[in-house]
Short mmCIF file of C-alpha atoms in Angstrom, two decimals:
data_model
loop_
_atom_site.label_atom_id
_atom_site.label_comp_id
_atom_site.label_asym_id
_atom_site.label_seq_id
_atom_site.Cartn_x
_atom_site.Cartn_y
_atom_site.Cartn_z
CA MET D 16 61.60 120.88 92.76
CA LYS D 17 58.06 121.37 92.79
CA GLY D 18 54.68 120.19 93.55
CA THR D 19 52.16 119.40 96.74
CA THR D 20 54.90 117.30 98.46
CA TYR D 21 57.74 119.77 98.00
CA LEU D 22 55.24 122.44 99.11
CA LYS D 23 54.21 120.50 102.24
CA VAL D 24 57.85 119.67 103.40
CA LYS D 25 58.46 123.49 103.07
CA THR D 26 55.23 124.31 105.29
CA PHE D 27 57.01 121.58 107.48
CA ILE D 28 60.13 123.47 107.63
CA THR D 29 58.77 126.70 108.65
CA ASP D 30 56.27 125.46 111.16
CA ASN D 31 59.15 123.82 113.35
CA ASN D 32 61.14 126.73 112.80
CA LEU D 33 63.91 123.89 111.45
CA ILE D 34 65.90 126.18 108.98
CA LYS D 35 67.14 130.17 109.62
CA HIS D 36 68.46 132.10 107.25
CA GLY D 37 72.32 131.61 106.60
CA ASP D 38 71.98 128.30 107.98
CA GLN D 39 74.93 125.53 106.50
CA ILE D 40 74.02 122.32 106.48
CA VAL D 41 75.50 119.07 106.22
CA ALA D 42 73.02 116.58 104.45
CA GLY D 43 73.44 112.44 104.72
CA VAL D 44 72.52 111.42 101.31
CA SER D 45 72.53 107.57 100.97
CA GLY D 46 71.25 107.47 97.13
CA GLY D 47 67.89 106.35 98.12
CA ALA D 48 64.80 107.99 97.41
CA ASP D 49 64.15 109.70 100.77
CA SER D 50 67.68 111.24 101.18
CA VAL D 51 67.55 112.30 97.44
CA PHE D 52 64.47 113.92 97.84
CA LEU D 53 65.49 115.72 100.89
CA PHE D 54 68.96 117.01 99.20
CA LEU D 55 66.62 118.43 96.03
CA VAL D 56 64.39 120.11 98.67
CA LEU D 57 67.37 122.07 100.34
CA ALA D 58 69.10 122.61 97.07
CA GLY D 59 65.45 124.19 96.06
CA LEU D 60 65.92 126.69 99.49
CA VAL D 61 69.45 127.73 98.96
CA LYS D 62 68.73 131.12 97.46
CA GLU D 63 65.45 131.67 99.55
CA TYR D 64 67.43 131.08 103.01
CA GLY D 65 70.90 131.86 101.89
CA LEU D 66 71.71 128.19 102.83
CA SER D 67 75.51 126.61 102.76
CA LEU D 68 74.99 123.05 101.76
CA CYS D 69 77.38 119.72 101.61
CA ALA D 70 76.44 116.16 101.13
CA VAL D 71 77.77 112.90 103.12
CA HIS D 72 77.57 109.54 101.50
CA ILE D 73 78.61 106.38 103.69
CA ASN D 74 79.57 103.37 102.10
CA HIS D 75 79.02 100.71 104.96
CA GLY D 76 80.83 97.73 103.22
CA ILE D 77 78.10 95.53 103.05
CA ARG D 78 76.68 95.42 99.40
CA GLY D 79 79.63 94.91 97.80
CA GLU D 80 79.14 96.20 94.12
CA GLU D 81 75.60 97.58 94.77
CA ALA D 82 77.13 99.96 97.22
CA MET D 83 79.84 101.00 94.97
CA GLU D 84 77.42 101.78 92.15
CA ASP D 85 75.20 103.82 95.01
CA GLU D 86 78.35 105.49 95.99
CA LYS D 87 79.09 106.37 92.31
CA PHE D 88 75.21 107.70 91.75
CA THR D 89 75.09 109.59 94.70
CA ARG D 90 78.55 111.67 93.85
CA GLU D 91 77.17 112.18 90.48
CA PHE D 92 74.15 113.47 91.40
CA VAL D 93 75.03 115.93 94.12
CA GLN D 94 77.99 117.41 91.99
CA GLY D 95 75.59 117.33 89.03
CA LEU D 96 73.74 119.96 91.13
CA GLY D 97 76.95 122.11 91.91
CA TYR D 98 77.45 120.83 95.40
CA CYS D 99 80.45 119.05 97.47
CA CYS D 100 79.84 115.43 98.44
CA LYS D 101 81.90 113.79 101.01
CA VAL D 102 82.34 110.20 100.74
CA PHE D 103 83.32 107.66 103.90
CA TYR D 104 84.21 103.97 104.13
CA LYS D 105 83.93 101.24 106.82
CA ASP D 106 83.53 97.73 107.26
CA ILE D 107 80.39 98.15 109.34
CA PRO D 108 79.55 93.94 110.29
CA LYS D 109 83.67 94.25 111.51
CA LEU D 110 82.64 97.38 113.34
CA ALA D 111 79.72 95.86 114.68
CA ARG D 112 81.64 92.67 116.14
CA ASP D 113 84.42 95.06 117.60
CA LEU D 114 81.76 96.99 119.55
CA LYS D 115 79.66 93.87 120.04
CA VAL D 116 76.25 95.63 118.82
CA THR D 117 74.14 94.88 115.94
CA GLU D 118 75.22 96.29 112.34
CA GLU D 119 71.99 98.35 112.60
CA GLU D 120 73.66 100.36 115.49
CA ALA D 121 76.96 100.21 114.28
CA GLY D 122 76.24 101.82 110.76
CA ARG D 123 73.88 104.50 112.65
CA MET D 124 76.69 105.38 115.08
CA TYR D 125 79.35 105.42 112.45
CA ARG D 126 77.11 107.72 110.25
CA TYR D 127 76.56 110.60 112.78
CA LYS D 128 79.96 110.18 113.55
CA CYS D 129 80.86 110.87 109.62
CA PHE D 130 78.34 113.67 109.72
CA GLU D 131 79.52 115.56 112.95
CA GLU D 132 83.17 115.26 111.91
CA VAL D 133 82.11 117.09 108.28
CA ARG D 134 80.13 119.58 110.14
CA SER D 135 82.68 120.50 112.61
CA THR D 136 85.39 120.75 109.88
CA LEU D 137 83.54 123.14 107.75
CA GLY D 138 82.21 124.76 110.61
CA TYR D 139 78.60 124.37 109.51
CA ASN D 140 75.59 124.31 112.35
CA LYS D 141 73.41 121.50 111.59
CA ILE D 142 73.05 118.03 110.13
CA ALA D 143 69.91 117.15 107.82
CA VAL D 144 68.84 113.49 107.80
CA ALA D 145 65.98 112.15 105.72
CA HIS D 146 63.75 110.24 108.17
CA HIS D 147 60.22 110.12 107.40
CA LYS D 148 56.82 109.60 108.64
CA ASP D 149 57.09 106.03 107.60
CA ASP D 150 60.15 105.93 109.69
CA GLN D 151 58.75 107.38 112.42
CA ALA D 152 55.77 104.77 112.94
CA GLU D 153 58.31 102.06 112.63
CA THR D 154 60.48 103.89 115.33
CA MET D 155 57.29 103.94 117.69
CA LEU D 156 56.28 100.66 117.07
CA PHE D 157 59.75 99.36 117.75
CA GLN D 158 60.31 101.08 120.98
CA LEU D 159 56.83 99.92 121.70
CA LEU D 160 58.11 95.95 121.64
CA ARG D 161 61.47 96.74 123.59
CA GLY D 162 59.80 98.13 126.44
CA SER D 163 60.52 102.17 125.84
CA GLY D 164 58.80 104.64 128.10
CA ILE D 165 57.01 107.71 126.93
CA LYS D 166 60.11 109.62 125.50
CA GLY D 167 61.02 106.65 123.37
CA LEU D 168 57.40 105.97 122.45
CA GLY D 169 57.53 109.56 120.84
CA GLY D 170 60.13 108.70 118.55
CA MET D 171 62.10 111.32 116.34
CA ARG D 172 62.05 115.13 116.74
CA PRO D 173 61.62 117.49 114.01
CA LEU D 174 64.71 119.42 115.38
CA ASN D 175 66.91 117.55 117.65
CA GLY D 176 69.68 119.41 118.85
CA ASN D 177 71.57 120.47 115.87
CA ILE D 178 69.65 117.63 113.68
CA ILE D 179 66.85 118.50 111.49
CA ARG D 180 64.39 115.95 109.97
CA PRO D 181 62.73 118.17 107.36
CA LEU D 182 60.80 115.20 105.87
CA LEU D 183 59.11 113.65 109.26
CA ASN D 184 55.77 114.49 108.02
CA THR D 185 55.83 112.82 104.86
CA GLY D 186 55.22 109.51 103.94
CA ARG D 187 57.74 107.40 101.67
CA LYS D 188 55.24 106.95 99.20
CA SER D 189 54.66 110.54 98.61
CA ILE D 190 58.40 110.75 98.46
CA GLU D 191 58.50 108.25 95.87
CA GLU D 192 55.71 109.72 93.44
CA ALA D 193 56.97 113.03 93.52
CA LEU D 194 60.66 112.00 92.33
CA LEU D 195 58.82 109.85 89.59
CA SER D 196 56.68 112.75 88.64
CA GLU D 197 60.02 114.43 88.11
CA GLY D 198 61.79 112.06 86.47
CA ILE D 199 64.31 112.00 88.98
CA GLU D 200 66.31 108.63 89.70
CA TYR D 201 67.72 107.06 92.96
CA CYS D 202 68.84 103.87 94.22
CA THR D 203 67.26 100.96 96.03
CA ASP D 204 68.90 99.20 98.75
CA SER D 205 68.55 95.30 98.59
CA THR D 206 69.08 94.96 102.44
CA ASN D 207 65.43 96.90 102.65
CA ALA D 208 63.84 93.58 101.55
CA SER D 209 65.72 91.44 103.84
CA ASN D 210 64.26 90.31 107.27
CA LYS D 211 67.62 90.19 108.80
CA TYR D 212 67.21 93.43 110.49
CA ALA D 213 64.17 94.05 113.41
CA ARG D 214 63.01 97.34 111.50
CA ASN D 215 63.00 95.29 108.26
CA ILE D 216 60.49 92.75 109.71
CA ILE D 217 58.24 95.52 111.25
CA ARG D 218 58.32 97.82 107.83
CA ASN D 219 58.12 94.50 105.82
CA ASN D 220 55.55 92.53 107.53
CA ILE D 221 54.04 93.93 110.75
CA ILE D 222 53.22 97.25 109.64
CA PRO D 223 51.85 95.92 105.96
CA TYR D 224 49.99 93.07 107.64
CA ILE D 225 48.29 95.69 110.36
CA ALA D 226 47.56 98.14 107.18
CA GLY D 227 45.84 95.00 105.29
CA ASN D 228 43.89 93.36 108.27
CA ILE D 229 43.34 95.91 110.78
CA GLN D 230 44.11 99.54 110.32
CA PRO D 231 44.78 100.83 106.64
CA ALA D 232 46.06 104.57 108.02
CA VAL D 233 48.39 102.66 110.46
CA THR D 234 51.46 104.76 109.72
CA GLU D 235 49.30 107.80 110.40
CA ARG D 236 47.96 106.85 113.51
CA LEU D 237 51.60 105.87 114.79
CA ALA D 238 53.16 108.79 113.59
CA GLY D 239 50.28 111.16 115.04
CA THR D 240 50.29 109.21 118.11
CA ALA D 241 53.77 109.89 118.85
CA ALA D 242 53.58 113.42 117.99
CA GLN D 243 50.99 113.66 121.03
CA LEU D 244 53.49 111.68 123.38
CA ARG D 245 56.39 113.92 122.60
CA ASP D 246 54.23 116.54 123.56
CA ILE D 247 53.14 115.09 126.80
CA TYR D 248 56.39 113.73 127.52
CA ASP D 249 57.70 117.46 127.39
CA TYR D 250 55.23 118.49 129.72
CA ILE D 251 56.36 115.90 132.39
CA ASP D 252 59.93 116.62 131.55
CA LYS D 253 59.88 119.96 132.38
CA GLN D 254 57.62 119.36 135.93
CA ALA D 255 60.25 116.22 136.76
CA GLY D 256 63.04 118.91 136.28
CA LYS D 257 61.94 121.29 138.43
CA ARG D 258 61.13 118.67 141.21
CA TYR D 259 64.47 116.98 140.40
CA LYS D 260 66.38 119.99 141.33
CA GLU D 261 64.41 120.38 144.55
CA ILE D 262 64.79 117.18 145.89
CA VAL D 263 68.04 115.69 144.42
CA VAL D 264 71.45 115.90 145.56
CA GLU D 265 74.28 115.54 142.91
CA ASP D 266 77.55 115.24 145.07
CA ASN D 267 81.06 113.64 144.12
CA GLY D 268 79.59 111.19 141.37
CA ILE D 269 76.43 109.85 143.91
CA CYS D 270 72.93 111.02 143.47
CA THR D 271 70.69 110.92 146.56
CA ALA D 272 67.09 111.77 147.48
CA ASP D 273 64.81 111.33 150.17
CA ALA D 274 62.74 108.33 149.67
CA GLY D 275 59.75 109.95 151.60
CA ILE D 276 59.74 112.99 149.59
CA ILE D 277 60.03 111.15 146.03
CA GLY D 278 57.11 108.70 147.60
CA LYS D 279 54.89 111.86 147.45
CA GLU D 280 55.38 112.78 144.39
CA ASN D 281 52.71 111.29 141.50
CA ILE D 282 54.03 107.95 139.94
CA VAL D 283 54.66 109.56 136.51
CA ILE D 284 57.02 112.28 138.04
CA GLN D 285 58.83 109.42 140.34
CA ARG D 286 59.88 107.53 137.85
CA GLU D 287 61.37 110.90 135.63
CA ILE D 288 63.28 111.49 138.95
CA LEU D 289 64.58 107.95 139.03
CA LEU D 290 65.66 107.94 135.27
CA ARG D 291 67.66 111.24 135.64
CA MET D 292 69.24 110.04 138.58
CA ALA D 293 70.42 107.28 136.63
CA GLY D 294 70.74 109.03 133.34
CA TYR D 295 73.22 111.38 135.41
CA ILE D 296 75.59 108.81 136.84
CA ALA D 297 75.70 106.98 133.61
CA GLY D 298 76.07 109.96 131.57
CA LYS D 299 73.52 108.76 129.08
CA ARG D 300 69.87 107.12 129.33
CA LYS D 301 70.11 104.70 126.33
CA ASP D 302 69.33 101.19 127.46
CA ILE D 303 68.32 102.22 130.93
CA THR D 304 64.75 100.57 130.06
CA SER D 305 61.10 101.12 132.05
CA ARG D 306 62.27 97.65 133.74
CA HIS D 307 65.50 98.95 135.42
CA ILE D 308 62.83 102.24 136.50
CA ASP D 309 60.60 99.55 137.94
CA ILE D 310 63.32 97.90 139.68
CA LEU D 311 64.59 101.18 141.40
CA SER D 312 60.64 102.65 142.48
CA GLY D 313 60.76 99.40 144.56
CA LEU D 314 63.20 100.96 146.72
CA ILE D 315 60.84 103.75 147.54
CA ILE D 316 58.94 101.07 150.14
CA LYS D 317 61.88 98.81 150.38
CA ASP D 318 63.41 98.74 153.68
CA THR D 319 67.24 99.77 154.71
CA GLY D 320 69.91 97.92 153.26
CA LYS D 321 68.40 97.29 149.77
CA ARG D 322 71.12 96.88 146.73
CA ILE D 323 70.39 97.07 143.12
CA ASN D 324 72.77 96.39 140.04
CA LEU D 325 72.08 98.60 136.80
CA PRO D 326 73.91 99.03 133.50
CA TYR D 327 76.85 100.90 132.94
CA GLY D 328 78.28 99.34 136.22
CA MET D 329 75.92 101.54 138.37
CA GLU D 330 74.57 100.49 141.51
CA ALA D 331 71.53 101.76 143.56
CA GLY D 332 70.39 101.18 147.09
CA ARG D 333 68.33 102.43 150.00
CA ASP D 334 69.99 103.45 153.52
CA TYR D 335 67.63 104.27 155.95
CA ASN D 336 65.52 107.30 154.17
CA LYS D 337 67.93 107.88 151.82
CA ILE D 338 67.54 106.32 148.11
CA TRP D 339 71.18 106.63 146.15
CA ILE D 340 72.62 105.69 142.78
CA LYS D 341 76.19 105.68 142.11
CA LYS D 342 79.26 103.69 140.11
CA LYS D 343 80.06 100.73 141.77
CA GLU D 344 83.61 100.74 143.11
CA ASP D 345 85.88 98.19 141.53
CA MET D 346 86.06 94.85 143.49
CA PRO D 347 89.54 93.45 143.76
CA GLY D 348 89.49 89.64 141.73
CA ARG D 349 90.02 86.38 143.78
CA GLU D 350 93.61 85.82 142.53
CA ALA D 351 96.19 87.92 140.35
CA GLY D 352 95.23 88.90 137.37
CA HIS D 353 91.97 89.91 138.08
CA VAL D 354 92.12 92.95 139.48
CA ASN D 355 89.54 96.00 138.33
CA ASN D 356 88.38 93.20 136.23
CA SER D 357 85.86 90.89 138.22
CA GLN D 358 82.59 91.89 137.12
CA LYS D 359 80.81 92.62 133.85
CA GLU D 360 77.33 94.18 133.90
CA ILE D 361 74.81 93.14 131.30
CA CYS D 362 72.24 95.10 129.15
CA VAL D 363 69.11 93.41 127.39
CA PRO D 364 69.65 93.67 124.99
CA GLY D 365 73.58 93.70 124.46
CA SER D 366 76.34 91.13 124.88
CA VAL D 367 79.24 90.43 127.16
CA GLU D 368 82.48 89.08 126.27
CA LEU D 369 84.09 85.99 128.61
CA GLU D 370 87.30 84.28 128.87
CA TYR D 371 86.89 80.85 130.24
CA ILE D 372 89.61 79.38 132.57
CA ASN D 373 90.63 77.07 129.66
CA GLY D 374 91.56 80.40 127.60
CA GLU D 375 88.32 80.15 125.15
CA LYS D 376 86.87 83.47 124.39
CA HIS D 377 82.77 83.53 124.28
CA ILE D 378 80.36 86.42 123.37
CA ILE D 379 77.56 86.24 125.30
CA LEU D 380 74.34 87.70 123.44
CA PHE D 381 71.07 89.00 125.79
CA GLU D 382 67.91 89.68 124.55
CA ARG D 383 64.08 89.78 126.07
CA VAL D 384 61.59 87.60 124.55
CA ALA D 385 57.66 86.99 124.83
CA ARG D 386 57.22 83.49 126.05
CA GLU D 387 55.88 82.61 122.78
CA ALA D 388 59.33 82.71 121.04
CA VAL D 389 61.11 80.10 123.20
CA SER D 390 60.77 76.58 121.70
CA HIS D 391 61.17 73.24 124.23
CA ILE D 392 64.39 72.95 122.08
CA ILE D 393 65.92 76.23 122.66
CA GLU D 394 64.82 75.67 126.55
CA LYS D 395 67.33 72.71 126.73
CA ASN D 396 70.13 73.63 123.99
CA TYR D 397 73.59 74.04 125.89
CA CYS D 398 74.44 77.23 123.90
CA THR D 399 70.95 78.98 124.30
CA LYS D 400 69.54 79.51 127.95
CA CYS D 401 66.39 81.17 128.98
CA PHE D 402 65.35 82.21 132.09
CA ASP D 403 62.27 83.58 133.69
CA TYR D 404 62.40 87.35 133.12
CA ASP D 405 59.35 88.17 135.49
CA ARG D 406 61.52 86.17 138.37
CA ILE D 407 64.45 88.32 137.94
CA LYS D 408 64.52 91.01 140.92
CA PHE D 409 67.08 93.08 139.59
CA MET D 410 69.62 93.32 136.84
CA PRO D 411 72.11 90.14 137.03
CA ARG D 412 75.81 90.57 136.49
CA PHE D 413 78.48 88.55 135.99
CA ARG D 414 81.02 87.90 138.18
CA TYR D 415 83.68 85.80 140.06
CA PRO D 416 82.07 83.27 142.76
CA GLU D 417 81.94 84.46 146.60
CA ASP D 418 80.86 83.20 149.71
CA GLY D 419 77.32 82.01 150.18
CA ASP D 420 76.88 81.62 146.59
CA TYR D 421 74.08 79.03 145.87
CA MET D 422 71.73 77.75 142.98
CA TRP D 423 68.33 76.16 142.95
CA LEU D 424 68.61 72.62 142.15
CA ARG D 425 64.86 71.85 141.99
CA THR D 426 62.11 74.17 141.43
CA ASP D 427 60.47 73.40 145.07
CA GLY D 428 63.40 75.03 146.54
CA GLY D 429 65.95 72.80 146.98
CA LYS D 430 69.26 74.47 147.07
CA LYS D 431 72.71 73.97 147.25
CA LYS D 432 76.17 75.64 147.53
CA LEU D 433 77.90 76.80 144.40
CA SER D 434 81.12 75.66 146.05
CA ARG D 435 79.90 71.92 146.16
CA ILE D 436 78.61 71.97 142.60
CA PHE D 437 82.21 72.75 141.77
CA ILE D 438 83.09 70.11 143.72
CA ASP D 439 80.89 67.80 141.61
CA SER D 440 81.61 68.72 138.49
CA LYS D 441 85.43 68.22 139.20
CA ILE D 442 86.50 71.66 138.66
CA PRO D 443 90.22 72.05 140.40
CA LYS D 444 90.00 73.99 143.67
CA ASP D 445 92.70 76.65 142.20
CA LYS D 446 90.52 77.51 139.25
CA ARG D 447 86.96 77.74 141.00
CA GLY D 448 87.92 81.42 141.74
CA SER D 449 88.39 82.37 138.10
CA ILE D 450 85.06 81.05 136.77
CA TRP D 451 82.40 83.60 135.63
CA VAL D 452 79.20 83.22 137.31
CA LEU D 453 75.84 85.23 136.23
CA ALA D 454 74.49 86.10 139.62
CA GLU D 455 71.67 87.97 141.27
CA GLY D 456 73.00 88.94 144.72
CA SER D 457 74.36 85.49 145.76
CA HIS D 458 71.87 83.82 143.79
CA ILE D 459 73.51 81.88 140.87
CA LEU D 460 71.39 82.04 137.61
CA TRP D 461 74.07 80.42 135.55
CA VAL D 462 77.65 79.00 135.41
CA PRO D 463 78.36 79.05 131.40
CA SER D 464 81.29 76.98 131.55
CA ILE D 465 79.44 74.03 133.09
CA GLY D 466 76.52 74.85 131.53
CA ARG D 467 74.67 74.74 135.18
CA CYS D 468 71.49 77.09 135.63
CA SER D 469 69.35 77.59 138.53
CA ALA D 470 66.08 75.72 138.65
CA TYR D 471 64.16 79.02 140.19
CA TYR D 472 64.50 80.92 137.07
CA TYR D 473 63.17 78.06 134.82
CA VAL D 474 60.55 78.79 132.17
CA THR D 475 57.24 77.45 132.73
CA GLY D 476 53.65 77.71 131.79
CA ARG D 477 53.23 81.09 133.99
CA THR D 478 56.24 82.72 132.61
CA LYS D 479 55.45 86.08 130.27
CA GLU D 480 58.57 87.35 129.37
CA VAL D 481 61.92 85.51 128.85
CA LEU D 482 65.47 86.56 129.49
CA ARG D 483 67.79 84.55 126.30
CA ALA D 484 71.13 83.93 126.47
CA VAL D 485 72.92 82.99 123.42
CA LEU D 486 76.44 81.70 123.94
CA CYS D 487 78.83 82.02 120.95
CA THR D 488 82.51 81.54 120.54
CA GLU D 489 84.45 84.61 119.50
CA GLY D 490 83.81 85.20 116.11
CA GLU D 491 80.63 83.70 115.61
CA LYS D 492 78.43 86.56 116.22
#
């Protein structure tokens, strides 16, 4: 391998200390231009760095014969260079249904599982993936649209633990031109042209539109801004880490901090401390969004007794001058058969599976969208419910009915007890305690099994963001 693009990647590897002498690297190779180029670069560095190298290819079970051809091409390409190629097959659509995540997410999870499995088995120390500058730009824009904080907007790092991304400063066009100049073939994934996936819409429609009408160098600008935001976040992270150790107490599965002390910190440090608290209790920070941190920040100025529901079964609150976050204790069910199974948290985006009293199983998909994306037809559709996201004070959860539950019948504040609504709907008394309701405290947003929603959360002309819930029977997803 030679040429200016190859030399640019070599320089990037050196500048970011991605590869050291004697490294043993597992490389993900799909057969596409980016991964083929990556493997050629790594193969070209084997002697110089004394590398050990192995490729891993994943057949996602999506494109049938085309996927089999990609597998065959990749195996022959890697083995033709004299290296080992490990191949895995997985029905990713089925895995996505089983895990109740998107096919994109299921594919990503399985790929990294395979990479790590091979790395561990061989005793290698690094995993190389072929994300490039265009991927970085798409990631930043995707994170911006989903409401991520500074960390998410910083996109992918060249070095993240044992994962390296040598192509992160190289564009897709440069990679394809480099392969063309060397006469090297590669595979083209037909699903890249499909707008079934959110990232493909960004790649195929949004970024090209911006490039053609607003900023031709959109990829460079987005990737460059992501790099700056990573530097900014690293500084904030260091400062927040120091203050976290001084302010927060981690004890027996509970994080506590003095509201007055946190309140004196800069708002940026406040938010990072709260994010760290939530991340510590959850064991991860994924799906803990800026919206959740906004809600947590409200505890700093709230009166004692405030309670908030968060993703991953967490609860936060303020008692006197103490803010705390912990895992919620299991609540006993209303009747036999519901012990330790009477609450279901929702994440946005995400999904929840419910079983109705008639035995039907349903999957409910949640997403946050702009008001403009919601039509009047969708608003009134039985299987799709829309709620004014701006009016939701803390993340609602599915649970069984409790004393004091109510719904708004009219937008002017007319309320009705949930128990009366069940009577009006002719729900047998012995079944009412087993009906799932979506609740924000005692205020019931939605009773899916009877299609009733609270008027308080209706979408109006003043609504900016919408929480959209799509009801599916099991298997429709």
